[in-house]
PDB file of C-alpha atoms and ligand atoms in Angstrom:
ATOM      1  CA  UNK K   7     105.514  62.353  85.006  1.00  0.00           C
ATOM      2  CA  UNK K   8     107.423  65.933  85.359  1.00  0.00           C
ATOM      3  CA  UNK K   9     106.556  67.027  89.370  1.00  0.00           C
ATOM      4  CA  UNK K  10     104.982  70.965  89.077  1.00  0.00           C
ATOM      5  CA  UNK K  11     106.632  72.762  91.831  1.00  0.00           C
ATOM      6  CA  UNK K  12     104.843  75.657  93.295  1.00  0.00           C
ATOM      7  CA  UNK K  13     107.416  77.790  91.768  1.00  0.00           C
ATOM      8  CA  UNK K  14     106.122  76.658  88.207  1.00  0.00           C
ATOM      9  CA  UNK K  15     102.275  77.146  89.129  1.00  0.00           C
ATOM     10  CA  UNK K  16     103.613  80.800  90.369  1.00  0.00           C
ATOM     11  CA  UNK K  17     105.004  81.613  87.142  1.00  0.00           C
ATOM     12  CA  UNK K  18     102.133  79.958  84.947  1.00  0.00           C
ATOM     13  CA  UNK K  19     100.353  82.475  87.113  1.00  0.00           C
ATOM     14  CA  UNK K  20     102.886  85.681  86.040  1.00  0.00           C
ATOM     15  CA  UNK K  21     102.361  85.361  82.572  1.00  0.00           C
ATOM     16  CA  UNK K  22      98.980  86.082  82.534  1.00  0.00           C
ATOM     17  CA  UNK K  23      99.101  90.414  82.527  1.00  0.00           C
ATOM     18  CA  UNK K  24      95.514  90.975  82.045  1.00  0.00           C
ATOM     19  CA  UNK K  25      93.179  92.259  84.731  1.00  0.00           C
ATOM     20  CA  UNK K  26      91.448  89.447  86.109  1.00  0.00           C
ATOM     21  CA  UNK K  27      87.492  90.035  84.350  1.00  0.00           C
ATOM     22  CA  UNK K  28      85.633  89.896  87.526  1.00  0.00           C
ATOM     23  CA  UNK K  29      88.548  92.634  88.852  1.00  0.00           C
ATOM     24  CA  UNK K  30      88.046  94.797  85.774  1.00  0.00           C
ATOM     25  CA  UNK K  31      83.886  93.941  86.378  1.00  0.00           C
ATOM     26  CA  UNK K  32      83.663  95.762  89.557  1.00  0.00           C
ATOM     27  CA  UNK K  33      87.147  97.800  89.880  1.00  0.00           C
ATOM     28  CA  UNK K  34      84.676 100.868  88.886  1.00  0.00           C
ATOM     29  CA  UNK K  35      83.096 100.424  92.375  1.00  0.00           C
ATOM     30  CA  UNK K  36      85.970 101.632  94.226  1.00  0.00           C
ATOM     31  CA  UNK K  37      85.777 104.942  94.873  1.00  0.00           C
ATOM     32  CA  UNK K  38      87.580 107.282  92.392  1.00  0.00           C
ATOM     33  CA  UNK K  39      90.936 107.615  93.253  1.00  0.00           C
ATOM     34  CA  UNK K  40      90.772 105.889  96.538  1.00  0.00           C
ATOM     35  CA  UNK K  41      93.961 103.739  97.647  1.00  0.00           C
ATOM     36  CA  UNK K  42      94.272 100.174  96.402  1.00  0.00           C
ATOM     37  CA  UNK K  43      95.912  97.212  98.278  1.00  0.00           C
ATOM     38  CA  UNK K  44      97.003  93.937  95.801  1.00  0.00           C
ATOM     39  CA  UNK K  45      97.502  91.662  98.304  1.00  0.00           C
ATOM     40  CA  UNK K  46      99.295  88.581  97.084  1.00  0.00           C
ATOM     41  CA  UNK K  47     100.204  90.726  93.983  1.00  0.00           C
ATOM     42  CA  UNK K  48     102.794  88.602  92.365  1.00  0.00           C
ATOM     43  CA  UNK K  49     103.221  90.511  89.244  1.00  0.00           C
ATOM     44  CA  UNK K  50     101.035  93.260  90.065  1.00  0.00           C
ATOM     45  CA  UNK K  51      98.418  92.915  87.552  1.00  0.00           C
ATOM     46  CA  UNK K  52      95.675  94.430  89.648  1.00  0.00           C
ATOM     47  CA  UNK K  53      97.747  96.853  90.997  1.00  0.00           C
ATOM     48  CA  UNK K  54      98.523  97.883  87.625  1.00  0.00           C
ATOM     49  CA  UNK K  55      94.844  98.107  86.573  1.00  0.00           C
ATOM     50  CA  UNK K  56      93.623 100.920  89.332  1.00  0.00           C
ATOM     51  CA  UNK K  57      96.999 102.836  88.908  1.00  0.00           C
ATOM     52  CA  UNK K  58      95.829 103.074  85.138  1.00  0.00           C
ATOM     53  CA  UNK K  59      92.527 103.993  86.527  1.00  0.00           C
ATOM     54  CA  UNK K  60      94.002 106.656  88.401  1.00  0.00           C
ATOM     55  CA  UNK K  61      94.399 104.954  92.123  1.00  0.00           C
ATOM     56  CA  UNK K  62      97.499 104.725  94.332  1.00  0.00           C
ATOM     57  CA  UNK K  63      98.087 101.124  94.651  1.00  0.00           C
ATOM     58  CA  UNK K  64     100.369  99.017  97.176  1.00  0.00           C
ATOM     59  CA  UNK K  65     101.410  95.577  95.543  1.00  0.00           C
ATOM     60  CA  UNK K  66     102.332  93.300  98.623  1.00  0.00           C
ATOM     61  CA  UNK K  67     103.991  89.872  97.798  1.00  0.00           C
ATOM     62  CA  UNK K  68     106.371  87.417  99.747  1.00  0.00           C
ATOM     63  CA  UNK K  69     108.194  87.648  96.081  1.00  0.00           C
ATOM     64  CA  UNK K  70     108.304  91.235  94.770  1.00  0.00           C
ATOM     65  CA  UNK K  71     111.044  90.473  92.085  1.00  0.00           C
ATOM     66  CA  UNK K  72     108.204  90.974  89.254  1.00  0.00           C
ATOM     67  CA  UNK K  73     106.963  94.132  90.794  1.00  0.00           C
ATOM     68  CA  UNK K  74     110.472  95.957  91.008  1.00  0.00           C
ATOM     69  CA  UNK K  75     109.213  98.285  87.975  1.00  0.00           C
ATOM     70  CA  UNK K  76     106.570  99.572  90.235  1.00  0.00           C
ATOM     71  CA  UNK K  77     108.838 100.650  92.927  1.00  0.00           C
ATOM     72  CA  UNK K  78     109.460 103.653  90.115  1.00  0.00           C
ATOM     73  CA  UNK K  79     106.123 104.719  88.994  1.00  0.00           C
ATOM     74  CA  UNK K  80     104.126 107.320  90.697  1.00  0.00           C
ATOM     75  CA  UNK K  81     101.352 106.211  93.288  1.00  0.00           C
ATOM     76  CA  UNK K  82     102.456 102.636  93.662  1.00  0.00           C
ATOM     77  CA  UNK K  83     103.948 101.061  97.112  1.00  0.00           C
ATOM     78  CA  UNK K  84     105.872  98.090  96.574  1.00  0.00           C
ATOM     79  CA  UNK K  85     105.880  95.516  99.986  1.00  0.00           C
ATOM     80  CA  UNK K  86     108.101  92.719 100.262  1.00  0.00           C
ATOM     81  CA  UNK K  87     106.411  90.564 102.738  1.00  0.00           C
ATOM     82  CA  UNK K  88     105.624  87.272 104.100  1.00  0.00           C
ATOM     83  CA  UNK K  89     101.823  87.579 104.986  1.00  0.00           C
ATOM     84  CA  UNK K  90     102.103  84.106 106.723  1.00  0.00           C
ATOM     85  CA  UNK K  91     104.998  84.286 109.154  1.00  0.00           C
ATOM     86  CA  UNK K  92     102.912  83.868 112.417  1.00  0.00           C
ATOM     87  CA  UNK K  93     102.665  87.930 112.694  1.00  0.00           C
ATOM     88  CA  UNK K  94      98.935  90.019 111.376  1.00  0.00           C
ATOM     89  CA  UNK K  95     100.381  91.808 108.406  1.00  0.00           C
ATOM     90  CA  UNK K  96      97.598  94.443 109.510  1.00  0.00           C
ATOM     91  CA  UNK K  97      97.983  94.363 113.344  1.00  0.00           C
ATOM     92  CA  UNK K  98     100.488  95.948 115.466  1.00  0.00           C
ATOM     93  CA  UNK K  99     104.193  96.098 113.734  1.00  0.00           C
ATOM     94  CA  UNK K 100     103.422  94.131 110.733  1.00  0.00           C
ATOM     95  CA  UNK K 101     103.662  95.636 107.029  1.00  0.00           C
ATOM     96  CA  UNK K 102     100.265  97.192 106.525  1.00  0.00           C
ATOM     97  CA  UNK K 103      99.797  98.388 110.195  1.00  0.00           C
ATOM     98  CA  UNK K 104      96.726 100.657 110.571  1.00  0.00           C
ATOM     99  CA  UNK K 105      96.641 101.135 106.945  1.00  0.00           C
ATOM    100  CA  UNK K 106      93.377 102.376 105.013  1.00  0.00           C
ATOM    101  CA  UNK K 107      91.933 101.421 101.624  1.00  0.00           C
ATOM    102  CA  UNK K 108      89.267 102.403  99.475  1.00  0.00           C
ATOM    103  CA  UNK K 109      89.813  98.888  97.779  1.00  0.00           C
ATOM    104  CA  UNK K 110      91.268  95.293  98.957  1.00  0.00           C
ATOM    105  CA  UNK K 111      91.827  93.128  95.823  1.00  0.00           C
ATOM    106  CA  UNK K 112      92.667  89.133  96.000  1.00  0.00           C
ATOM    107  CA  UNK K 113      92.918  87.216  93.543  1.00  0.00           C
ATOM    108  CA  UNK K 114      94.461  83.405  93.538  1.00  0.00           C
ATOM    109  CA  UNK K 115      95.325  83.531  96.877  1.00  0.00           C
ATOM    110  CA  UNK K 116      94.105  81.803 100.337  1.00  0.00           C
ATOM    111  CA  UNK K 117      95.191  82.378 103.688  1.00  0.00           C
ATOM    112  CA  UNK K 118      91.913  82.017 105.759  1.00  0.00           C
ATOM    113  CA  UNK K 119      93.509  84.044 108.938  1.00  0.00           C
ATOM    114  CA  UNK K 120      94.187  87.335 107.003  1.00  0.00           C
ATOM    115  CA  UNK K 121      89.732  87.465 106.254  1.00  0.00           C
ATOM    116  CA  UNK K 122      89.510  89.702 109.117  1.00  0.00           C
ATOM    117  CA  UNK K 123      92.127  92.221 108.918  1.00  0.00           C
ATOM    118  CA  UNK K 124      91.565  93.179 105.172  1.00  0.00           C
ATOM    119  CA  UNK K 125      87.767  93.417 105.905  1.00  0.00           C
ATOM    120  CA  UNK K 126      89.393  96.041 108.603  1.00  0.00           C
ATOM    121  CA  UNK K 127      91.440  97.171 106.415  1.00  0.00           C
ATOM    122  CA  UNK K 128      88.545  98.974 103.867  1.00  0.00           C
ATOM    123  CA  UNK K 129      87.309 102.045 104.780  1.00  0.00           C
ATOM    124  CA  UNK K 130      84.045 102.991 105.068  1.00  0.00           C
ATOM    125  CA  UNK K 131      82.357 102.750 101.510  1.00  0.00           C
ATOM    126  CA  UNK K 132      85.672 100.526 100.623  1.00  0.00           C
ATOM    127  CA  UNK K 133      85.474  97.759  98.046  1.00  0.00           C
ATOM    128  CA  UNK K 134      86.437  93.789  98.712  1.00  0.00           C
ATOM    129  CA  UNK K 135      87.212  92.662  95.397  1.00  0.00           C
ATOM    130  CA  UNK K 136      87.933  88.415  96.124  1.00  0.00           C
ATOM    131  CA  UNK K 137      88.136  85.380  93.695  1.00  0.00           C
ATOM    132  CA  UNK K 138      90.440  82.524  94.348  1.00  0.00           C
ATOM    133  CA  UNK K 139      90.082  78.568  93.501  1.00  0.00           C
ATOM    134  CA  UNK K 140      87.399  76.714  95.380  1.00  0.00           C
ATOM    135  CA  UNK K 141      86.443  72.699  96.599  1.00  0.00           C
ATOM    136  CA  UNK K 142      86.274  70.787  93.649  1.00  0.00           C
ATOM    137  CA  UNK K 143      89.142  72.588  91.599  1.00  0.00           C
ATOM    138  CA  UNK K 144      91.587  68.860  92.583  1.00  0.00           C
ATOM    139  CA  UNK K 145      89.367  67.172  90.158  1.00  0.00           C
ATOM    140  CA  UNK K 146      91.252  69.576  87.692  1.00  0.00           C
ATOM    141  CA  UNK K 147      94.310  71.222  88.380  1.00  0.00           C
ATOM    142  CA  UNK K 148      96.196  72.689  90.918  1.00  0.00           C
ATOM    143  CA  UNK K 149      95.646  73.684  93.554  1.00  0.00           C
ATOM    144  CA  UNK K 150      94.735  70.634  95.282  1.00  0.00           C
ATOM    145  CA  UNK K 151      95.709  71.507  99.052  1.00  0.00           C
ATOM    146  CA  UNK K 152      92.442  72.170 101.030  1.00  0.00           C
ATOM    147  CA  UNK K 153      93.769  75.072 102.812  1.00  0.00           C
ATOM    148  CA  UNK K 154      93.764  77.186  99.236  1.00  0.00           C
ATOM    149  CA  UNK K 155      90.573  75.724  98.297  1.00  0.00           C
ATOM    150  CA  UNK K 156      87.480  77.671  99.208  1.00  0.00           C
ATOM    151  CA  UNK K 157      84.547  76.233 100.743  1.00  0.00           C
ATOM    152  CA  UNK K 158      80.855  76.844  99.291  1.00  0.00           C
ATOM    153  CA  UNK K 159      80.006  79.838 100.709  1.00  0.00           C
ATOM    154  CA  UNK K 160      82.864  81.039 102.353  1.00  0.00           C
ATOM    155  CA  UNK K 161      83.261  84.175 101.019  1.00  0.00           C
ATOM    156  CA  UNK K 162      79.622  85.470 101.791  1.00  0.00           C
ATOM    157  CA  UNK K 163      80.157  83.642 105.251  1.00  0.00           C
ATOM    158  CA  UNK K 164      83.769  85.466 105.779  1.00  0.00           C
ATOM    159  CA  UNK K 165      81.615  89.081 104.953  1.00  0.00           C
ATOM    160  CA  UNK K 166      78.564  88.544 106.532  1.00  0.00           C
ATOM    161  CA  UNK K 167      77.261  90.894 108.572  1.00  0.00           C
ATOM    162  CA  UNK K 168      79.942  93.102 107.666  1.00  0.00           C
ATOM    163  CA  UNK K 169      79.791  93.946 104.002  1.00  0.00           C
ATOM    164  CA  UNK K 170      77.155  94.498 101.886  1.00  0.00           C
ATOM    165  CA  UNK K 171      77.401  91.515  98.575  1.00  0.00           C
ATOM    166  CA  UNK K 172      77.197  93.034  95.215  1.00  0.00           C
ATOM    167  CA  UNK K 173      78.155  90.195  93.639  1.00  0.00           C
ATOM    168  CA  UNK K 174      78.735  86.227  94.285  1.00  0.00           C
ATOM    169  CA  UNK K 175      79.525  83.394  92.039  1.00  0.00           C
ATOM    170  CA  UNK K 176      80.702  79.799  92.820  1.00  0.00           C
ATOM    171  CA  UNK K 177      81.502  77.042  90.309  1.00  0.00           C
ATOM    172  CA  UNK K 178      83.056  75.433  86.955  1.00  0.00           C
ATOM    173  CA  UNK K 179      84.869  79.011  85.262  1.00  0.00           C
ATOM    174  CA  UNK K 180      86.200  77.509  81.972  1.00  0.00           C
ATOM    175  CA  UNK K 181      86.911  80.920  80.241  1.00  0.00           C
ATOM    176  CA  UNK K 182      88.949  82.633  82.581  1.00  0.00           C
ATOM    177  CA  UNK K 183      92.687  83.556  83.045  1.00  0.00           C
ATOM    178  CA  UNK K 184      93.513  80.309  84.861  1.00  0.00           C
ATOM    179  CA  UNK K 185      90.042  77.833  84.459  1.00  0.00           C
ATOM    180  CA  UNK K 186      89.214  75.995  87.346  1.00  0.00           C
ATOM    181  CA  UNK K 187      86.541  76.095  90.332  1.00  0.00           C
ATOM    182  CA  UNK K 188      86.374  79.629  91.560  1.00  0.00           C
ATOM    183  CA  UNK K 189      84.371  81.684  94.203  1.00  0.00           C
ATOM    184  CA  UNK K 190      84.440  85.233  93.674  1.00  0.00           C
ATOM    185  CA  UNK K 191      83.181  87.897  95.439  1.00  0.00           C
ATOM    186  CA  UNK K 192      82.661  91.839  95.489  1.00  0.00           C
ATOM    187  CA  UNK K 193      80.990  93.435  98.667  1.00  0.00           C
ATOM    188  CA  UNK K 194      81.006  97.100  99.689  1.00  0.00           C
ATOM    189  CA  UNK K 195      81.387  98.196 103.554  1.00  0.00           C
ATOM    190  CA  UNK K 196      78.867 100.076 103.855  1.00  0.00           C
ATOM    191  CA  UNK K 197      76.382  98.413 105.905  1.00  0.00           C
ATOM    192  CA  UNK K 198      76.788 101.755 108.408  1.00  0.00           C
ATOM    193  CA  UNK K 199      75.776 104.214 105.571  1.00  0.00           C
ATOM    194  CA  UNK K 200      72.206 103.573 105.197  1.00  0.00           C
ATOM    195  CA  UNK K 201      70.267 107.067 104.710  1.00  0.00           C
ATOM    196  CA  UNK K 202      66.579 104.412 104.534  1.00  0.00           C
ATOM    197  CA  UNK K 203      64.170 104.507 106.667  1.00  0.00           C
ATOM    198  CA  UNK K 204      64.902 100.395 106.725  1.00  0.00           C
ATOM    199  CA  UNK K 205      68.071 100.876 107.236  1.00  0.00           C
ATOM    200  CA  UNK K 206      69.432  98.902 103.456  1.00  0.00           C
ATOM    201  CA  UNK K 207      72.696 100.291 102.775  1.00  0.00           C
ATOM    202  CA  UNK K 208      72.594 101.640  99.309  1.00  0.00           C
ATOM    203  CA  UNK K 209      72.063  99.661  95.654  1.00  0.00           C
ATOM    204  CA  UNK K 210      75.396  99.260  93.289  1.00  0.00           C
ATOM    205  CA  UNK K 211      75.680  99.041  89.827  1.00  0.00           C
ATOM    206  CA  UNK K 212      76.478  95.121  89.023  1.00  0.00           C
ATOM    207  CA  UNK K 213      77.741  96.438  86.179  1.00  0.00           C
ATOM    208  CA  UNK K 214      79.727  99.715  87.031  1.00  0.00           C
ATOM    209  CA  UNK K 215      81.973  99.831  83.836  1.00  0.00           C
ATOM    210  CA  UNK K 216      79.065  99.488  81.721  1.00  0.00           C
TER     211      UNK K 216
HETATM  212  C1  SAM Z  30      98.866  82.490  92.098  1.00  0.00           C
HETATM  213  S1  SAM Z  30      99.788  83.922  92.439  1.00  0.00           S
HETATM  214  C2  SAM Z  30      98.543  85.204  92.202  1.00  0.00           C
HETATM  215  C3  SAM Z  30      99.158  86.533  91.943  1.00  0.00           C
HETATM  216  C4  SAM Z  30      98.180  87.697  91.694  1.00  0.00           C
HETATM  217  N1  SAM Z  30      97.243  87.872  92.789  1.00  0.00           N
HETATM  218  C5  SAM Z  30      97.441  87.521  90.389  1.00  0.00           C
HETATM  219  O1  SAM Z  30      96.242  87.252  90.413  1.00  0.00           O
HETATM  220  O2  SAM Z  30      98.090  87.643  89.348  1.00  0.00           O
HETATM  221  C6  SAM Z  30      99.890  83.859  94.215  1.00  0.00           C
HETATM  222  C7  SAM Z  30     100.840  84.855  94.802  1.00  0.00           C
HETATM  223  O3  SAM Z  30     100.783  84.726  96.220  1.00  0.00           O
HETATM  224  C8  SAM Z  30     102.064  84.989  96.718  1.00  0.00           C
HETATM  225  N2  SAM Z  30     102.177  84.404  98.048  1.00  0.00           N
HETATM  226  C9  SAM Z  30     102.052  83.103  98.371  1.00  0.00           C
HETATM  227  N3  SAM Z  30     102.275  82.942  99.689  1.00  0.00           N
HETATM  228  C10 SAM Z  30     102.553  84.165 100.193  1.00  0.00           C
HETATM  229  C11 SAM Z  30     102.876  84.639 101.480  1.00  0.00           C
HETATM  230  N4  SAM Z  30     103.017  83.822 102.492  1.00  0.00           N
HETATM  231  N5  SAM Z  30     103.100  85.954 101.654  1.00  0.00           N
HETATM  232  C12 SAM Z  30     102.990  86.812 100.608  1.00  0.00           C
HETATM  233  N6  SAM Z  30     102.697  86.424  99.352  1.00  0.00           N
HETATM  234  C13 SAM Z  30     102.477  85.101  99.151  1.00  0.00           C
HETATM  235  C14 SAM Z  30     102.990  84.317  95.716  1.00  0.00           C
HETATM  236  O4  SAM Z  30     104.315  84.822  95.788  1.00  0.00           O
HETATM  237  C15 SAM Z  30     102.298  84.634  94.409  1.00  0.00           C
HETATM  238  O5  SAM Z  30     102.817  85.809  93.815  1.00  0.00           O
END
């Protein structure tokens, strides 16, 4: 049998130019024209939705050869980065270094240390926007390595206390861009900006294109 090489899954992965639909779902949350941050963007997809929408966007990828058109158009930041070299891409010296965003999107991409700087990352009112492969995705397809497989409940564990969950799903997607076991999740920071007397930070649309 033919070996698939990571480099094949990646471009499986870059032919696909659509929005993923939980992305396009909730990308009306972020606030209107608030900065965007692809992380992992490999072609830029995402990145490409909000700038349509009418948000700067920076596309970060260890491999920005699919993103070079977007080093041209207005409002997009192109990074060229290795977000697992042993450095915090958001601490001190690293590529995104006490940057802001109104939105964090990640999509098909694991790398359990970064969970705390991109919840950092948002600004207050910001948008997490995160779906990637989960346990149970091996009996299927790649990937198969634990460490990009998701655990039940990780996401809402990786947020809690910190982010208010909009949205949550976990299980069999058979209809989507790549099928497999996904977790996705949207969450808002804005567990500070209660104006209640109970102090409940304040309701979302689950539909906010609708
Ligand atoms: C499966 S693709 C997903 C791309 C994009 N998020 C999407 O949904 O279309 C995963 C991406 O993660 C990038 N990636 C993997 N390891 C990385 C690392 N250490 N640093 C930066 N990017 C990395 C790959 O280059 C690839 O573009």
């Amino acid at each position: 049998m033919q070996k698939i090489t990571t480099d094949d899954v990646r471009a499986k992965h870059l032919r696909i130019t659509e929005p993923s639909p939980w992305v396009a779902r909730f990308s009306g949350l972020v606030p209107a024209g608030g900065r965007v941050l692809d992380l992992a963007a490999g072609g830029g997809r995402h990145a490409r939705h909000f700038l349509a929408k009418g948000h700067p966007a920076v596309a970060v990828d260890r491999d920005a050869a699919a993103l070079r058109d977007l080093r041209e158009t207005p409002g997009a930041t192109v990074i060229e980065a290795d977000l697992e070299d042993g450095r915090d891409p958001f601490g001190p010296g690293g590529p995104l270094a006490g940057e802001r965003f109104a939105g964090v999107v990640v999509v098909n991409y694991l790398f359990r240390p970064l969970f705390d700087g991109l919840i950092d990352a948002l600004e207050p009112g910001g948008v997490l926007i995160y779906e990637t492969f989960a346990r149970g995705n091996e009996d299927f397809a790649r990937p198969r390595n634990p460490d990009h497989l998701l655990r039940s409940g990780e996401l809402l564990d990786a947020v809690a206390g910190r982010l208010q969950v909009v949205a949550y799903e976990h299980g069999r997607v058979e209809a989507a861009d790549i099928p497999g076991v996904k977790q996705r999740l949207c969450a808002v920071k804005d567990l500070e900006l209660s104006v209640r007397d109970d102090g409940d930070p304040p309701a979302h649309p689950v539909r906010p294109d609708d």
